[in-house]
Amino acid sequence: MRKRTPTEIETTVLLKARRRCCVCFGLKRDYSMKHGQIVHIDGRHDNNSVDNLAFMCLEHHDQYDSRTSQSKGLTTNEVRHFRKELYEVIDLNWKQPIIIGDAQTPLDKSTDDFSEYYEREGEFESAELQVQRLPNGNVKVTGLALWGKTLPRGPNIGELDFEAEIKGNRVTFSDGSLGDEEYRLELLFKKDRLIATEKLVGGYFGMNVSFGGEYTRIK
Ligand SMILES: [Zn+2]
């Protein structure tokens, strides 16, 4: 009877491999997602340590499991090495900077925060946007716009917070919950800049507050 791999360990392995087969990658640099299974590298099904488990496509899983001492099958050391290479590439890819159109965060960023920041600075009004790539491929945009910074009573403040799909180098936010009129904001990403075009509903964020305009990326 095959002992079931504990769910937590199974999940860890699946997340590390992202459904990529380490043998496909090791032999052919095939990095595509595969239908597959978790294999026990040493062949012992009761050895469920993460180090002993690897995700393999069905073909390589069968090949690996049916190895005999005579065959020139894959060795455990090869599999471990392939798996190490694959995990390193996945790790690197999943930490890639945000790329939207031709806008790209520099790779020399030394922090774990892969958000981009944009600002539109003025003496009387200003706005800033934070753009963050989510694991599902969408982006999350949060922003703050101020109007009337020099007013004695303080500025009007607008806050933005939405998640949207990237289409080319555009991200669009719209809100039709106000009735007849729809608020719409389109963000166009250029190299080091962001152009925000607003179809404004007066007072959507507070009087005169606007996110429209040209922003510069903060490095
Ligand atoms: Zn494979």
PDB file of N, CA, C and O in Angstrom, residues 98-129:
ATOM      1  N   ILE A  98       7.964  43.802 -12.243  1.00  0.00           N
ATOM      2  CA  ILE A  98       6.731  44.016 -13.011  1.00  0.00           C
ATOM      3  C   ILE A  98       7.113  44.489 -14.402  1.00  0.00           C
ATOM      4  O   ILE A  98       7.902  45.408 -14.560  1.00  0.00           O
ATOM      5  N   ILE A  99       6.553  43.860 -15.421  1.00  0.00           N
ATOM      6  CA  ILE A  99       6.749  44.374 -16.776  1.00  0.00           C
ATOM      7  C   ILE A  99       5.379  44.647 -17.365  1.00  0.00           C
ATOM      8  O   ILE A  99       4.586  43.734 -17.561  1.00  0.00           O
ATOM      9  N   ILE A 100       5.094  45.873 -17.598  1.00  0.00           N
ATOM     10  CA  ILE A 100       3.826  46.248 -18.211  1.00  0.00           C
ATOM     11  C   ILE A 100       4.168  47.056 -19.447  1.00  0.00           C
ATOM     12  O   ILE A 100       4.712  48.144 -19.349  1.00  0.00           O
ATOM     13  N   GLY A 101       3.878  46.501 -20.626  1.00  0.00           N
ATOM     14  CA  GLY A 101       4.275  47.189 -21.843  1.00  0.00           C
ATOM     15  C   GLY A 101       5.779  47.334 -21.865  1.00  0.00           C
ATOM     16  O   GLY A 101       6.499  46.367 -21.653  1.00  0.00           O
ATOM     17  N   ASP A 102       6.270  48.525 -22.091  1.00  0.00           N
ATOM     18  CA  ASP A 102       7.718  48.718 -22.103  1.00  0.00           C
ATOM     19  C   ASP A 102       8.231  49.323 -20.798  1.00  0.00           C
ATOM     20  O   ASP A 102       9.351  49.761 -20.700  1.00  0.00           O
ATOM     21  N   ALA A 103       7.359  49.364 -19.815  1.00  0.00           N
ATOM     22  CA  ALA A 103       7.795  49.865 -18.516  1.00  0.00           C
ATOM     23  C   ALA A 103       8.305  48.705 -17.680  1.00  0.00           C
ATOM     24  O   ALA A 103       7.701  47.655 -17.629  1.00  0.00           O
ATOM     25  N   GLN A 104       9.435  48.880 -17.072  1.00  0.00           N
ATOM     26  CA  GLN A 104      10.013  47.778 -16.301  1.00  0.00           C
ATOM     27  C   GLN A 104      10.778  48.290 -15.094  1.00  0.00           C
ATOM     28  O   GLN A 104      11.535  49.243 -15.170  1.00  0.00           O
ATOM     29  N   THR A 105      10.545  47.625 -13.997  1.00  0.00           N
ATOM     30  CA  THR A 105      11.290  47.964 -12.794  1.00  0.00           C
ATOM     31  C   THR A 105      12.738  47.510 -12.953  1.00  0.00           C
ATOM     32  O   THR A 105      12.984  46.412 -13.396  1.00  0.00           O
ATOM     33  N   PRO A 106      13.697  48.345 -12.603  1.00  0.00           N
ATOM     34  CA  PRO A 106      15.096  47.941 -12.743  1.00  0.00           C
ATOM     35  C   PRO A 106      15.402  46.707 -11.900  1.00  0.00           C
ATOM     36  O   PRO A 106      14.839  46.535 -10.834  1.00  0.00           O
ATOM     37  N   LEU A 107      16.280  45.867 -12.391  1.00  0.00           N
ATOM     38  CA  LEU A 107      16.599  44.632 -11.688  1.00  0.00           C
ATOM     39  C   LEU A 107      17.480  44.858 -10.472  1.00  0.00           C
ATOM     40  O   LEU A 107      17.596  44.001  -9.629  1.00  0.00           O
ATOM     41  N   ASP A 108      18.109  46.024 -10.395  1.00  0.00           N
ATOM     42  CA  ASP A 108      19.032  46.236  -9.283  1.00  0.00           C
ATOM     43  C   ASP A 108      18.324  46.651  -7.989  1.00  0.00           C
ATOM     44  O   ASP A 108      18.952  46.938  -7.001  1.00  0.00           O
ATOM     45  N   LYS A 109      17.007  46.633  -8.039  1.00  0.00           N
ATOM     46  CA  LYS A 109      16.249  46.950  -6.837  1.00  0.00           C
ATOM     47  C   LYS A 109      16.598  45.937  -5.749  1.00  0.00           C
ATOM     48  O   LYS A 109      16.493  44.732  -5.959  1.00  0.00           O
ATOM     49  N   SER A 110      17.012  46.423  -4.604  1.00  0.00           N
ATOM     50  CA  SER A 110      17.531  45.497  -3.606  1.00  0.00           C
ATOM     51  C   SER A 110      16.483  45.113  -2.565  1.00  0.00           C
ATOM     52  O   SER A 110      16.784  44.486  -1.579  1.00  0.00           O
ATOM     53  N   THR A 111      15.249  45.477  -2.814  1.00  0.00           N
ATOM     54  CA  THR A 111      14.226  45.169  -1.824  1.00  0.00           C
ATOM     55  C   THR A 111      13.311  44.058  -2.323  1.00  0.00           C
ATOM     56  O   THR A 111      13.315  43.703  -3.487  1.00  0.00           O
ATOM     57  N   ASP A 112      12.550  43.499  -1.434  1.00  0.00           N
ATOM     58  CA  ASP A 112      11.617  42.442  -1.796  1.00  0.00           C
ATOM     59  C   ASP A 112      10.286  43.012  -2.281  1.00  0.00           C
ATOM     60  O   ASP A 112       9.378  42.287  -2.623  1.00  0.00           O
ATOM     61  N   ASP A 113      10.175  44.307  -2.268  1.00  0.00           N
ATOM     62  CA  ASP A 113       8.924  44.943  -2.674  1.00  0.00           C
ATOM     63  C   ASP A 113       8.971  45.211  -4.172  1.00  0.00           C
ATOM     64  O   ASP A 113       9.754  46.019  -4.642  1.00  0.00           O
ATOM     65  N   PHE A 114       8.131  44.507  -4.926  1.00  0.00           N
ATOM     66  CA  PHE A 114       8.191  44.650  -6.367  1.00  0.00           C
ATOM     67  C   PHE A 114       7.121  45.592  -6.896  1.00  0.00           C
ATOM     68  O   PHE A 114       6.671  45.478  -8.017  1.00  0.00           O
ATOM     69  N   SER A 115       6.735  46.525  -6.081  1.00  0.00           N
ATOM     70  CA  SER A 115       5.799  47.537  -6.517  1.00  0.00           C
ATOM     71  C   SER A 115       6.543  48.630  -7.274  1.00  0.00           C
ATOM     72  O   SER A 115       7.731  48.828  -7.091  1.00  0.00           O
ATOM     73  N   GLU A 116       5.804  49.317  -8.121  1.00  0.00           N
ATOM     74  CA  GLU A 116       6.331  50.509  -8.760  1.00  0.00           C
ATOM     75  C   GLU A 116       5.574  51.711  -8.212  1.00  0.00           C
ATOM     76  O   GLU A 116       4.395  51.628  -7.919  1.00  0.00           O
ATOM     77  N   TYR A 117       6.275  52.821  -8.136  1.00  0.00           N
ATOM     78  CA  TYR A 117       5.659  54.038  -7.634  1.00  0.00           C
ATOM     79  C   TYR A 117       5.743  55.131  -8.691  1.00  0.00           C
ATOM     80  O   TYR A 117       6.771  55.302  -9.340  1.00  0.00           O
ATOM     81  N   TYR A 118       4.659  55.845  -8.852  1.00  0.00           N
ATOM     82  CA  TYR A 118       4.610  56.944  -9.811  1.00  0.00           C
ATOM     83  C   TYR A 118       4.078  58.177  -9.095  1.00  0.00           C
ATOM     84  O   TYR A 118       3.218  58.077  -8.217  1.00  0.00           O
ATOM     85  N   GLU A 119       4.579  59.327  -9.517  1.00  0.00           N
ATOM     86  CA  GLU A 119       4.047  60.545  -8.902  1.00  0.00           C
ATOM     87  C   GLU A 119       3.861  61.649  -9.927  1.00  0.00           C
ATOM     88  O   GLU A 119       4.527  61.704 -10.958  1.00  0.00           O
ATOM     89  N   ARG A 120       2.922  62.490  -9.617  1.00  0.00           N
ATOM     90  CA  ARG A 120       2.637  63.682 -10.411  1.00  0.00           C
ATOM     91  C   ARG A 120       2.652  64.813  -9.396  1.00  0.00           C
ATOM     92  O   ARG A 120       1.781  64.904  -8.539  1.00  0.00           O
ATOM     93  N   GLU A 121       3.694  65.592  -9.489  1.00  0.00           N
ATOM     94  CA  GLU A 121       3.949  66.550  -8.404  1.00  0.00           C
ATOM     95  C   GLU A 121       3.585  67.974  -8.826  1.00  0.00           C
ATOM     96  O   GLU A 121       3.963  68.427  -9.899  1.00  0.00           O
ATOM     97  N   GLY A 122       2.839  68.630  -8.005  1.00  0.00           N
ATOM     98  CA  GLY A 122       2.526  70.034  -8.245  1.00  0.00           C
ATOM     99  C   GLY A 122       2.428  70.755  -6.927  1.00  0.00           C
ATOM    100  O   GLY A 122       2.323  70.121  -5.876  1.00  0.00           O
ATOM    101  N   GLU A 123       2.472  72.086  -6.997  1.00  0.00           N
ATOM    102  CA  GLU A 123       2.442  72.813  -5.732  1.00  0.00           C
ATOM    103  C   GLU A 123       1.050  72.852  -5.125  1.00  0.00           C
ATOM    104  O   GLU A 123       0.880  72.850  -3.912  1.00  0.00           O
ATOM    105  N   PHE A 124       0.067  72.880  -6.019  1.00  0.00           N
ATOM    106  CA  PHE A 124      -1.303  73.004  -5.526  1.00  0.00           C
ATOM    107  C   PHE A 124      -2.012  71.648  -5.483  1.00  0.00           C
ATOM    108  O   PHE A 124      -2.853  71.399  -4.633  1.00  0.00           O
ATOM    109  N   GLU A 125      -1.666  70.830  -6.452  1.00  0.00           N
ATOM    110  CA  GLU A 125      -2.248  69.483  -6.455  1.00  0.00           C
ATOM    111  C   GLU A 125      -1.174  68.457  -6.801  1.00  0.00           C
ATOM    112  O   GLU A 125      -0.199  68.764  -7.474  1.00  0.00           O
ATOM    113  N   SER A 126      -1.372  67.246  -6.371  1.00  0.00           N
ATOM    114  CA  SER A 126      -0.421  66.185  -6.687  1.00  0.00           C
ATOM    115  C   SER A 126      -1.128  64.830  -6.577  1.00  0.00           C
ATOM    116  O   SER A 126      -2.218  64.737  -6.026  1.00  0.00           O
ATOM    117  N   ALA A 127      -0.484  63.841  -7.120  1.00  0.00           N
ATOM    118  CA  ALA A 127      -1.049  62.497  -7.010  1.00  0.00           C
ATOM    119  C   ALA A 127       0.075  61.478  -7.038  1.00  0.00           C
ATOM    120  O   ALA A 127       1.138  61.734  -7.610  1.00  0.00           O
ATOM    121  N   GLU A 128      -0.144  60.371  -6.419  1.00  0.00           N
ATOM    122  CA  GLU A 128       0.828  59.288  -6.482  1.00  0.00           C
ATOM    123  C   GLU A 128       0.096  57.962  -6.631  1.00  0.00           C
ATOM    124  O   GLU A 128      -1.017  57.776  -6.143  1.00  0.00           O
ATOM    125  N   LEU A 129       0.731  57.059  -7.363  1.00  0.00           N
ATOM    126  CA  LEU A 129       0.135  55.750  -7.607  1.00  0.00           C
ATOM    127  C   LEU A 129       1.156  54.662  -7.288  1.00  0.00           C
ATOM    128  O   LEU A 129       2.342  54.809  -7.599  1.00  0.00           O
TER     129      LEU A 129
END
